[in-house]
Coordinates of C-alpha atoms in Angstrom, one line a residue:
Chain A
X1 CA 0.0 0.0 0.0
X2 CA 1.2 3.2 -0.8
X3 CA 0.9 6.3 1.3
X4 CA 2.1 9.0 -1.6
X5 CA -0.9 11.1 -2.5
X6 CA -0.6 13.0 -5.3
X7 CA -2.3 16.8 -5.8
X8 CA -2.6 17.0 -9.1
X9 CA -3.7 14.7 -11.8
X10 CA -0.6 14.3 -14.2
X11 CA 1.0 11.4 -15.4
X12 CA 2.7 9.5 -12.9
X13 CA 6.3 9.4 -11.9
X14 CA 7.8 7.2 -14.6
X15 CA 10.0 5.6 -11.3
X16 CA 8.1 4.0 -8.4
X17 CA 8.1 6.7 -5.6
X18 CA 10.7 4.9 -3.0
X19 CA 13.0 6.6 -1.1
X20 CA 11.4 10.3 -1.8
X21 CA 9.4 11.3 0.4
X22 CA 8.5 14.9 -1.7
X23 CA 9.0 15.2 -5.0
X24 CA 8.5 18.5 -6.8
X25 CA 8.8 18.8 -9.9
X26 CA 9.2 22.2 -12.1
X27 CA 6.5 23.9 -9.7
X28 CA 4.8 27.2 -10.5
X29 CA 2.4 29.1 -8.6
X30 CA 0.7 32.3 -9.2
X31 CA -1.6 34.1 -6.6
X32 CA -3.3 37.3 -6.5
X33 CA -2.6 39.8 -3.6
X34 CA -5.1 41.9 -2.0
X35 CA -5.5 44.2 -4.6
X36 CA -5.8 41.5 -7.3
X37 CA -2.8 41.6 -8.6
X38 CA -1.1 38.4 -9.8
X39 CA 2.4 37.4 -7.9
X40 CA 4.3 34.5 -9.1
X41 CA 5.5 33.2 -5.8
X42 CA 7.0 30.1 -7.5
X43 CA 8.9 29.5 -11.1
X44 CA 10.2 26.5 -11.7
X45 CA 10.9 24.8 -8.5
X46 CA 12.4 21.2 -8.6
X47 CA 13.6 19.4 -5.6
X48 CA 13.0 16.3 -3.8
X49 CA 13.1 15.5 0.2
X50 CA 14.2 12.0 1.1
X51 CA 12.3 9.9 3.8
X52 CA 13.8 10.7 7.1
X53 CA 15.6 13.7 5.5
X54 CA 15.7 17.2 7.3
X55 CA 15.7 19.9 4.3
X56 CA 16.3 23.5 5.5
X57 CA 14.5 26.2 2.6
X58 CA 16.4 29.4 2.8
X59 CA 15.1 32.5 1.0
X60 CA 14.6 36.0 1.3
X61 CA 11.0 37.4 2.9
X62 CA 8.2 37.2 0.2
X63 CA 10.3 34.4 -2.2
X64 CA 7.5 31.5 -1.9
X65 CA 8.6 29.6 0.6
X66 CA 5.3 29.4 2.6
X67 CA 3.8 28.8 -0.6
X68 CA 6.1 25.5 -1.0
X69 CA 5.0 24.4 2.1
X70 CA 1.5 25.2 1.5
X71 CA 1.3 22.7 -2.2
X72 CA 3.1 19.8 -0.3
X73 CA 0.3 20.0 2.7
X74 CA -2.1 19.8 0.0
X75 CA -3.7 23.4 0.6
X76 CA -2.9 24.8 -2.8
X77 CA -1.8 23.0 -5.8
X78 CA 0.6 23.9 -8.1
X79 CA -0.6 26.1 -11.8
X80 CA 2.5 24.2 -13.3
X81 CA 4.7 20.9 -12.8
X82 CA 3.7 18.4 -10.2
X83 CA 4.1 17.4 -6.5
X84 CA 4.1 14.4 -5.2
X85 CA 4.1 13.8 -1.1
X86 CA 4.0 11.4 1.5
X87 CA 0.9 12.6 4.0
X88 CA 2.4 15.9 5.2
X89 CA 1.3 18.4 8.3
X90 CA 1.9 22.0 8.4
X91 CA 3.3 24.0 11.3
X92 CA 2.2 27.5 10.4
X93 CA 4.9 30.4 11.5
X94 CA 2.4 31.8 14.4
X95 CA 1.6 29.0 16.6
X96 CA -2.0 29.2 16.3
X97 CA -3.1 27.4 19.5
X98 CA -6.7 27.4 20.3
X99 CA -7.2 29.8 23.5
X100 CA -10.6 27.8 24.7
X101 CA -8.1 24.5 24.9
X102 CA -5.3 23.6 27.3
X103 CA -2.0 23.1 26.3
X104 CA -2.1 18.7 26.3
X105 CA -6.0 19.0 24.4
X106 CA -4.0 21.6 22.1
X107 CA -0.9 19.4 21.2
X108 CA -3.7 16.4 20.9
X109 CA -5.5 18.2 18.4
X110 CA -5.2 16.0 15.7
X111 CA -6.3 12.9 17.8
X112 CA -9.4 14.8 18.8
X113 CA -10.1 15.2 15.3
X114 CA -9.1 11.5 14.4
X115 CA -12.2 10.4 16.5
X116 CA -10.1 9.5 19.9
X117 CA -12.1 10.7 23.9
X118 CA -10.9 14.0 25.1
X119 CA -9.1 12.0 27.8
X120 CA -7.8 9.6 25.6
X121 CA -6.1 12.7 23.2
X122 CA -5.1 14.6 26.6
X123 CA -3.3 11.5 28.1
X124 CA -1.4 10.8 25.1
X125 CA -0.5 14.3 24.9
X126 CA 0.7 14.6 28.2
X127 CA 2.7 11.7 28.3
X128 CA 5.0 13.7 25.8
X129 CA 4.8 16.9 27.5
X130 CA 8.2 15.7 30.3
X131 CA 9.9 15.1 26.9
X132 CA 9.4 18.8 25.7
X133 CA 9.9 21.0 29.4
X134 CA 6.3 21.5 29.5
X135 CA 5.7 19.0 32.6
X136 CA 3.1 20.6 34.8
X137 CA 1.6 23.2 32.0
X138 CA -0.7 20.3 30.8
X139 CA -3.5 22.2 31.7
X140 CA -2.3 25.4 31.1
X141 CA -4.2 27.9 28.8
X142 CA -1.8 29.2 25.9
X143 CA -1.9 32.5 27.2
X144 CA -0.5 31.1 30.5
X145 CA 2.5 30.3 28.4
X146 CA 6.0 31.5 26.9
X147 CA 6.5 31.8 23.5
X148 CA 8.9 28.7 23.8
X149 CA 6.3 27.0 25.2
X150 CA 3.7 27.8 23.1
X151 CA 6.0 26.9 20.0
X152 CA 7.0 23.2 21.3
X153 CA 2.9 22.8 21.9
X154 CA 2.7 23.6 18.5
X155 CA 5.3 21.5 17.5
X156 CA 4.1 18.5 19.9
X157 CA 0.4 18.8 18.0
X158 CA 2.0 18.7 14.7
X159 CA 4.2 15.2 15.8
X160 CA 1.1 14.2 17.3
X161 CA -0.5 14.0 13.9
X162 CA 1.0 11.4 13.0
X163 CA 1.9 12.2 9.4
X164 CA 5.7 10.9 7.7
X165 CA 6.1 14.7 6.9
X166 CA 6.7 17.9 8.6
X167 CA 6.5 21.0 7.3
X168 CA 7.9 23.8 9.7
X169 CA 7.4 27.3 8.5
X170 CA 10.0 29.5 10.3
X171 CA 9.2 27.6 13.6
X172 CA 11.4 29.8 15.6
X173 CA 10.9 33.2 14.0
X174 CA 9.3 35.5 16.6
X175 CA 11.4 34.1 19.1
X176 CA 14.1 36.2 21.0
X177 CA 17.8 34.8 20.1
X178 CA 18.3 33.0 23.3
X179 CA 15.2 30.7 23.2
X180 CA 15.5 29.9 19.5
X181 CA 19.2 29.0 20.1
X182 CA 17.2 26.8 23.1
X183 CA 15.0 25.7 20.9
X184 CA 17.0 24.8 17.7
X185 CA 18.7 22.7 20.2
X186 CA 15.6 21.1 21.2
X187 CA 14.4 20.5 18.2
X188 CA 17.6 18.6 16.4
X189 CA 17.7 16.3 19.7
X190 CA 14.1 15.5 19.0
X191 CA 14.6 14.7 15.4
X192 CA 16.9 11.8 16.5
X193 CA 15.2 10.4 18.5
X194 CA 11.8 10.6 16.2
X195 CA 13.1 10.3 12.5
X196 CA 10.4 12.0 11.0
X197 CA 11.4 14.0 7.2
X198 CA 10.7 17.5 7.9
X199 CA 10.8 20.4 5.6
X200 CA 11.9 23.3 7.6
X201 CA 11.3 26.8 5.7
X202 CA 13.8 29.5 7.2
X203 CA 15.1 32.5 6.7
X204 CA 17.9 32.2 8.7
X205 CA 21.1 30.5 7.1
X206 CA 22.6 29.3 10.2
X207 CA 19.4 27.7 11.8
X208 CA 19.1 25.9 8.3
X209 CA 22.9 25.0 8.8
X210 CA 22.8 23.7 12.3
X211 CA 19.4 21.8 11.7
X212 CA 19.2 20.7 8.1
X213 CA 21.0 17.6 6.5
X214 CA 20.1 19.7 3.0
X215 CA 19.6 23.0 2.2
X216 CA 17.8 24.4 -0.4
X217 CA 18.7 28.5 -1.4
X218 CA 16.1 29.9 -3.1
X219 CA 16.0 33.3 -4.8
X220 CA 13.9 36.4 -4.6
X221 CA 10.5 36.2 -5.9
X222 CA 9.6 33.9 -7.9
X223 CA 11.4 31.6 -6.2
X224 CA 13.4 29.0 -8.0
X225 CA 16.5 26.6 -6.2
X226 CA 19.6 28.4 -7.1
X227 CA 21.5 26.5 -4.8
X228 CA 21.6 23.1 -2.9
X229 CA 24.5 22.8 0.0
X230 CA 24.7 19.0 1.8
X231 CA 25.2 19.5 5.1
X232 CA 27.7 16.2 6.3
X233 CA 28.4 17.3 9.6
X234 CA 27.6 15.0 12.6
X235 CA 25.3 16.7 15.3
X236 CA 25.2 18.1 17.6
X237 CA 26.8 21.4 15.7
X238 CA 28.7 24.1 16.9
X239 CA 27.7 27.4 15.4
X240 CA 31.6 28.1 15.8
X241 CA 32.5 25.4 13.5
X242 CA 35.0 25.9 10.8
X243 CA 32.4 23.9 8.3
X244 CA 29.4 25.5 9.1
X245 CA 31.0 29.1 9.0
X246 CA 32.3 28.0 5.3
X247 CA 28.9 26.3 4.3
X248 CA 27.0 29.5 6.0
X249 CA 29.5 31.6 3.6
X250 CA 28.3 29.7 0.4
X251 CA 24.8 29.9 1.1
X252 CA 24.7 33.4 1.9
X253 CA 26.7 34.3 -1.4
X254 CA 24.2 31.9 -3.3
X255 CA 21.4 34.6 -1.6
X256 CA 23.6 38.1 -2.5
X257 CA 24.2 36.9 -6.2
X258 CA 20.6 35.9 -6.3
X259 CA 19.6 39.8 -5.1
X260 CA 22.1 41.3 -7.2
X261 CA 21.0 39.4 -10.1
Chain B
X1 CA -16.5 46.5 52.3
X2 CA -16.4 43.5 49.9
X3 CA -14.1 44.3 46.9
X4 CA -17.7 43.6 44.8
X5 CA -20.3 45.9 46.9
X6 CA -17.3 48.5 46.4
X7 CA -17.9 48.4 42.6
X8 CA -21.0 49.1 43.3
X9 CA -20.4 52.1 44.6
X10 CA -19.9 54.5 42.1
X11 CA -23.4 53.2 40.7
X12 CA -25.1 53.7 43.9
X13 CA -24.0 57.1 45.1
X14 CA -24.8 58.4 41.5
X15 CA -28.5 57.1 41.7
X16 CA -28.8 58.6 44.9
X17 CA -27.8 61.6 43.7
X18 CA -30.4 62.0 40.7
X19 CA -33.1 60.4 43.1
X20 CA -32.1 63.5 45.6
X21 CA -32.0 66.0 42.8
X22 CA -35.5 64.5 41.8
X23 CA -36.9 64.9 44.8
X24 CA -35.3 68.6 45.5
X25 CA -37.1 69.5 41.8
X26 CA -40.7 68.0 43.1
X27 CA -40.4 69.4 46.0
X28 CA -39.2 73.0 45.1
X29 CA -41.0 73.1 41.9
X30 CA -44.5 71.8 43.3
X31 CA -44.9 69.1 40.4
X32 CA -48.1 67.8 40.6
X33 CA -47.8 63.9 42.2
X34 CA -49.8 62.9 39.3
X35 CA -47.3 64.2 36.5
X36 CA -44.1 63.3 38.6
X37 CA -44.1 61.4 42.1
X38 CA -41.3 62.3 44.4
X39 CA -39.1 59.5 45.5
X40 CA -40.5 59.3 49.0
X41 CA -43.7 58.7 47.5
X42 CA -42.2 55.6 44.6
X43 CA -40.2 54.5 47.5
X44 CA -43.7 54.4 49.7
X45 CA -45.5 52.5 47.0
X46 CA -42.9 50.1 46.2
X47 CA -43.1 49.6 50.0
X48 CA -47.0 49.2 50.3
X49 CA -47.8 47.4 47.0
X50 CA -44.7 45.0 47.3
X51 CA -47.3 42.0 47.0
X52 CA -48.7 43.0 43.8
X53 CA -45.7 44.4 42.3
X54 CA -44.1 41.2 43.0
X55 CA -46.4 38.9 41.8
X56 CA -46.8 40.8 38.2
X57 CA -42.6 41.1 38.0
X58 CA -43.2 37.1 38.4
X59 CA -44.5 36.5 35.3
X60 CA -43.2 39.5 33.2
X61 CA -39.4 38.2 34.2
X62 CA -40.5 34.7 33.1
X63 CA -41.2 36.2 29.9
X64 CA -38.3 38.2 29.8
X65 CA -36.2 34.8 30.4
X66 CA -37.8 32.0 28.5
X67 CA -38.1 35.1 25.2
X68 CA -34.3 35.8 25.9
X69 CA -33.6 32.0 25.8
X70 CA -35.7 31.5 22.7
X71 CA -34.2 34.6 21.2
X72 CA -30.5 32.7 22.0
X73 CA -31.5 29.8 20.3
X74 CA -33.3 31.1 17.3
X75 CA -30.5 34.0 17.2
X76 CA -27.4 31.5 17.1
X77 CA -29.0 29.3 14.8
X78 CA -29.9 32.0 12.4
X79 CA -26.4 33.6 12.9
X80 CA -25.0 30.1 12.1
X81 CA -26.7 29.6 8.9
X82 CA -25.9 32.9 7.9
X83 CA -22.3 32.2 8.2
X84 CA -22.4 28.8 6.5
X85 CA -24.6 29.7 3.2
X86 CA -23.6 33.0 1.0
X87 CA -26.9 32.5 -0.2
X88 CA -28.5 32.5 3.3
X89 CA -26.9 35.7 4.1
X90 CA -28.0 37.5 1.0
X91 CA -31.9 36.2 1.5
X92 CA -32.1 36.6 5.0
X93 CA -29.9 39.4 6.4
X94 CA -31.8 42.3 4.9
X95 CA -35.2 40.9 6.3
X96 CA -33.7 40.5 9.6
X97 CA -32.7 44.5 9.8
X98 CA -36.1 44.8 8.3
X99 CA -38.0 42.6 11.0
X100 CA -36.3 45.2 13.8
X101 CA -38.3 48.0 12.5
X102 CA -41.7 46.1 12.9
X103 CA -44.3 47.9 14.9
X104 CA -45.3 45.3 17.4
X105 CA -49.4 45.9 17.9
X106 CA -49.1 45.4 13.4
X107 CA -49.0 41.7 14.3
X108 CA -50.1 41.8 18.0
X109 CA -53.6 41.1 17.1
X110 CA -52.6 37.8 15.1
X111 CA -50.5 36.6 17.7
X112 CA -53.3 36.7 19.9
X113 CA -55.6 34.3 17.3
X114 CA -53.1 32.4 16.7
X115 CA -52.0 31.5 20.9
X116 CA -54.6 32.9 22.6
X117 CA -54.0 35.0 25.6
X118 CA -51.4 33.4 27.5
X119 CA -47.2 33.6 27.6
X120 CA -46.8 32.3 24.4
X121 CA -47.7 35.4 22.6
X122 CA -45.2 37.2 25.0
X123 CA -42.0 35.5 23.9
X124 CA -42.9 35.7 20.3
X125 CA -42.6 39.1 20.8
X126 CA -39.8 39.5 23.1
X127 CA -37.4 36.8 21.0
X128 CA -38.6 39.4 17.9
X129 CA -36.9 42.2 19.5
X130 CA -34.4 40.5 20.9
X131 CA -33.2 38.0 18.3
X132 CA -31.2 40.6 16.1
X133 CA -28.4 42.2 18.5
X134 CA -27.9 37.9 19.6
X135 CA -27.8 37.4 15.3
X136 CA -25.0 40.7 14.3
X137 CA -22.6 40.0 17.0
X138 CA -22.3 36.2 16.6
X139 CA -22.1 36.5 12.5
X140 CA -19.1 38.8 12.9
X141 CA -17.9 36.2 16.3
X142 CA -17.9 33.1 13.5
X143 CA -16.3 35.9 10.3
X144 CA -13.7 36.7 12.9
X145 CA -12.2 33.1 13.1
X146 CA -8.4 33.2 12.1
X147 CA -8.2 31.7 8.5
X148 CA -4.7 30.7 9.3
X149 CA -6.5 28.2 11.9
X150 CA -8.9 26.8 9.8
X151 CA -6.1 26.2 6.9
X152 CA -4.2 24.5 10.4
X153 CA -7.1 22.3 11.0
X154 CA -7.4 20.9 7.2
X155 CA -3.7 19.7 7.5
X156 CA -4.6 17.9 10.6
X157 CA -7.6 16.2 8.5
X158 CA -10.5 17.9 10.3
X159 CA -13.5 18.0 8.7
X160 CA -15.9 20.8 8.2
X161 CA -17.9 20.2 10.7
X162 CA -14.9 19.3 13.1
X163 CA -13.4 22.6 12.2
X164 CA -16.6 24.5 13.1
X165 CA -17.3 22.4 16.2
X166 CA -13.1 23.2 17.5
X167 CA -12.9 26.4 16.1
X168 CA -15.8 28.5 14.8
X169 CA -18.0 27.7 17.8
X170 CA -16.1 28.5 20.7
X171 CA -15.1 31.7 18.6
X172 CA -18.3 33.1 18.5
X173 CA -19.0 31.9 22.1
X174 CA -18.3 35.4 23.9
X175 CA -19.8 37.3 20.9
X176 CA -23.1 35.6 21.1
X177 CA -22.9 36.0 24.7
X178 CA -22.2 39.7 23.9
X179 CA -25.0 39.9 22.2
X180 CA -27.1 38.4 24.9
X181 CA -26.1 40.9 27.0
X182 CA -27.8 43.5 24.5
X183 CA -30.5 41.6 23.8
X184 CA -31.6 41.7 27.7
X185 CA -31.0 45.1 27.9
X186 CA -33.8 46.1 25.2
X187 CA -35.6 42.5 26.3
X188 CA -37.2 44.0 29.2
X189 CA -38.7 47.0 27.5
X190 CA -39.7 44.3 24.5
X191 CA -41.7 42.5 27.6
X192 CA -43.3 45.7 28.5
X193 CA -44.2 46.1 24.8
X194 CA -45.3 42.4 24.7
X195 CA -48.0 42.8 27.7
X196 CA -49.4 45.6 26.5
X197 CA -50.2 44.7 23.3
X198 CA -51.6 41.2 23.7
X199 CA -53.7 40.8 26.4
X200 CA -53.2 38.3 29.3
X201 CA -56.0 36.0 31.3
X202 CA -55.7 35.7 34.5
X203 CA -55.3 38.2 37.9
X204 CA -51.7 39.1 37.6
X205 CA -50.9 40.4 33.6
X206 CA -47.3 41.3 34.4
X207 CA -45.5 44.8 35.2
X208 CA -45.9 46.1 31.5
X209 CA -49.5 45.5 31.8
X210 CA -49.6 46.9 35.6
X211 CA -47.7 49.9 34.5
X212 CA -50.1 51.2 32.1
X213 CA -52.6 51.1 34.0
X214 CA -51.1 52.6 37.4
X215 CA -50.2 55.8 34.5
X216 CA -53.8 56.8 34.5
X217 CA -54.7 56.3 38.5
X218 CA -52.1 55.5 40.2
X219 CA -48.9 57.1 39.3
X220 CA -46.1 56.6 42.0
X221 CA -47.0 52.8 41.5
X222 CA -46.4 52.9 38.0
X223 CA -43.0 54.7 39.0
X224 CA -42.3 52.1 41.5
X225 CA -43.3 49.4 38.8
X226 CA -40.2 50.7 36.8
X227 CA -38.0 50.7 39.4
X228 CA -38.4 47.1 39.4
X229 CA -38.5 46.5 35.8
X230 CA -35.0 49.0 36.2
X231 CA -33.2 46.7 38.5
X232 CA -34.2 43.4 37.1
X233 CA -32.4 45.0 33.7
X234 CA -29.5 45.5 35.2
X235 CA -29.6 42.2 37.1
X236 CA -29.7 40.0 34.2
X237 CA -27.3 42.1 32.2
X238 CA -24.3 42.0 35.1
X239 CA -25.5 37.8 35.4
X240 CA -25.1 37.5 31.8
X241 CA -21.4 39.2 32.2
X242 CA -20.5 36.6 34.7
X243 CA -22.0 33.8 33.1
X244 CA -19.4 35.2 29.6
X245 CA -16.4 34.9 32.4
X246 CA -17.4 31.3 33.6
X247 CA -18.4 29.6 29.6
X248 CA -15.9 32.2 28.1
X249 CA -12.6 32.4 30.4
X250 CA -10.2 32.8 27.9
X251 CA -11.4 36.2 26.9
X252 CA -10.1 38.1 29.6
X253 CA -10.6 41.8 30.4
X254 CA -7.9 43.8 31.8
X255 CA -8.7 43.9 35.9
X256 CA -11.4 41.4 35.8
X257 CA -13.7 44.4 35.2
X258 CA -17.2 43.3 34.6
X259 CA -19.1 45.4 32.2

């Protein structure tokens, strides 16, 4: 049984979808703004994610990477090209929790709406919460919380879907440096321990560095991969590292010849 | 002094003033007791026809109730299916605004052949005039749901009922309550509006009804009538508030202010 659903009806991969657990192929994507004006967020956009790959997306504001994220959860599809994905879940940059829930019925979200009891959902849920530093805010109201905490409940719910892929769109953006240096942290020692493939969409080269086993530079709007860097550095990385300041370099080159262009 | 009762305050030293300046104009002015009772004289009514007054504020405040629960009911659903079907909205909105602008004794008389003279008539009325602030704030409550959050609960497979059931309802929670707390505030005069233009059976008619007729013989009872009808008003509206804190706590108000 397979578990790839595809989003738009072309014909099919010529090779039996394996190892890849996205595959994008020449993507486009027009939208119209407020005013009705059409923006291509996306021209051309090619690249694949392997099963239990992490794949950083770095870009400058406004270059399509929500967009990205957006076709491979299935919420918009693609004008051109094709994209193929494994069941994917999205977690949006704002974290989004639901103010009339607690923090554990929050992060159990997706069981609630699978068909599992309220208790059932917040058990599971809480059982996790030690894990994340949230022991004892179980039944906490979001406002109750710290940004931090309010961002690893929004990560928990979107684990707690139970979907192969993760999409993370600038998880750690409105955070001040300190926690998302915290948090990064947290995140890459979670990621060994639950090999999910995750698409993280950043804007920040050295998150994408310290996080990623890939990472994808795209260019201003309309985005298309101008640059892909593999990242072989065992983790847990030092920001101070001689190899990440050198891959950190190329990447943000790739982005300056991409603006100046 | 309880931190509540000192709330109150500010309330009851101001009605004591007007009631003091009230008095001061009768008194210095030599209003006739007919046009305007002084407040000794409301104050000695409400006193000697406590009984009566009582009884009547029985049944006019069971109208006021039951119509403000049917009002809720018919109001939220309305609101609902407003919010659901485009098509809905464009039909039904427009009659709604419309319906607010209905004399009530236009369609007293039919109310009366078609229920007869007993409560029935009253809430039709009341839930009429209170239905439509319960309707506009609860629309905008389930238009004011985060799209963002809805897009969030697609990816986690919700469905759309799910998604309204998680999200849309408990958004519109405090604005229907919101609205509630409008709709009791003109409620009470729609009761009043309710008794006097279908007529009740039976020895006690309500305040509305007791009112009217206290205007032409008996006017520092009709006063004293309103005083009730005045503080059962504020009553419900200050219950409804704390009943929004306890269904609704996530919307909190800086200092816990109830208002």
């Amino acid at each position: 049984m397979s578990t790839q659903v595809k989003h738009r009806g072309q014909a099919p991969s010529p090779e039996p979808a394996t190892r890849d657990a996205v595959l994008a192929r020449a993507l486009t994507r027009t939208y119209r703004d407020a005013r009705g004006a059409a923006v291509q967020a996306l021209a051309d956009v090619s690249l694949r994610v392997g099963r239990g790959e992490v794949l950083a997306v770095v870009g400058p504001s406004g270059c399509g990477k929500t967009t990205l994220l957006e076709l491979i959860c299935g919420l918009q599809t693609p004008d051109g090209g094709t994209i193929t994905s494994a069941p994917a879940v999205l977690m949006p940059q704002r974290d989004l929790l639901l103010p009339w829930l607690s923090a554990a019925e929050n992060a159990a979200l997706a069981l609630r709406v699978a068909g599992h009891s309220r208790a059932e959902a917040r058990a599971r849920a809480s059982a996790l919460f030690a894990d994340l530093g949230l022991e004892g805010f179980e039944g906490a109201r979001p406002e109750e919380l710290s940004g931090g905490m309010r961002q690893r409940v929004a990560f928990l719910r979107t684990l707690l879907a139970g979907k192969p892929v993760l999409c993370l769109d600038e998880p750690f953006g409105a955070l001040d440096a300190i926690t998302r240096g915290e948090m990064q942290e947290w995140l890459s020692l979670t990621l060994t321990r639950e090999a999910r493939t995750v698409v993280l969409v950043t804007h920040d080269v050295e998150e994408a560095i310290m996080l990623a086993d890939r990472v994808a530079v795209l260019s201003p709007r309309p985005g298309r991969v101008i640059e892909e860097l593999e990242v072989n550095l065992p983790r847990p990385r030092a920001r101070t590292d001689g190899e990440v300041s050198s891959l950190r370099e190329r990447a943000l080159r790739a982005l300056g010849g991409a603006a100046r262009a | 002094m309880s931190r509540r009762a000192l709330r109150a305050l500010p309330a009851v030293v101001l009605a004591m003033l007007l009631a003091g300046g009230w008095e001061l104009y009768v008194d210095l002015a030599g209003v006739e007791p007919a046009l305007l009772p002084a407040p000794h004289d409301v104050a000695s009514s409400l006193w000697n026809s406590g009984d009566l007054l009582l009884r009547n504020f029985r049944v006019t405040a069971e109208e006021v109730l039951l119509g403000l629960a049917l009002a809720l009911v018919v109001g939220f659903a309305l609101a609902v299916a407003i919010h659901l079907s485009p098509l809905f909205r464009r039909a039904f909105y427009p009659l709604a605004v419309g319906s607010q602008a209905l004399p009530i004794p236009v369609i007293g008389v039919l109310l009366v052949f078609w229920w007869g003279f007993g409560i029935l008539p009253k809430l039709a009325v009341i839930a009429l005039i209170c239905f439509f602030p319960v309707v506009v704030t609860t629309v905008d409550g389930l238009a004011a749901v985060d799209p963002d959050q809805l897009k969030l609960l697609r990816t986690l497979d919700a469905s759309r009922w799910q998604a309204f059931r998680l999200a849309e309802l408990p958004a519109a929670l405090p604005a229907a309550l919101s609205g509630a707390r409008i709709a009791i505030a003109v409620g009470v005069i729609g009761a009043f509006i309710a008794e006097t233009t279908t007529p009740t059976s039976g020895p006690y008619p309500g305040l509305g009804r007791e009112i009217i007729t206290d205007v032409n013989f008996q006017m520092p009872r009709a006063y004293a009538g309103t005083v009730v009808l005045f503080g059962f008003a504020i009553a419900c509206f200050y219950a409804l508030s704390l009943a929004e804190r306890k269904l609704a706590p996530w919307t909190t108000r800086p200092r816990g202010e109830l208002h």
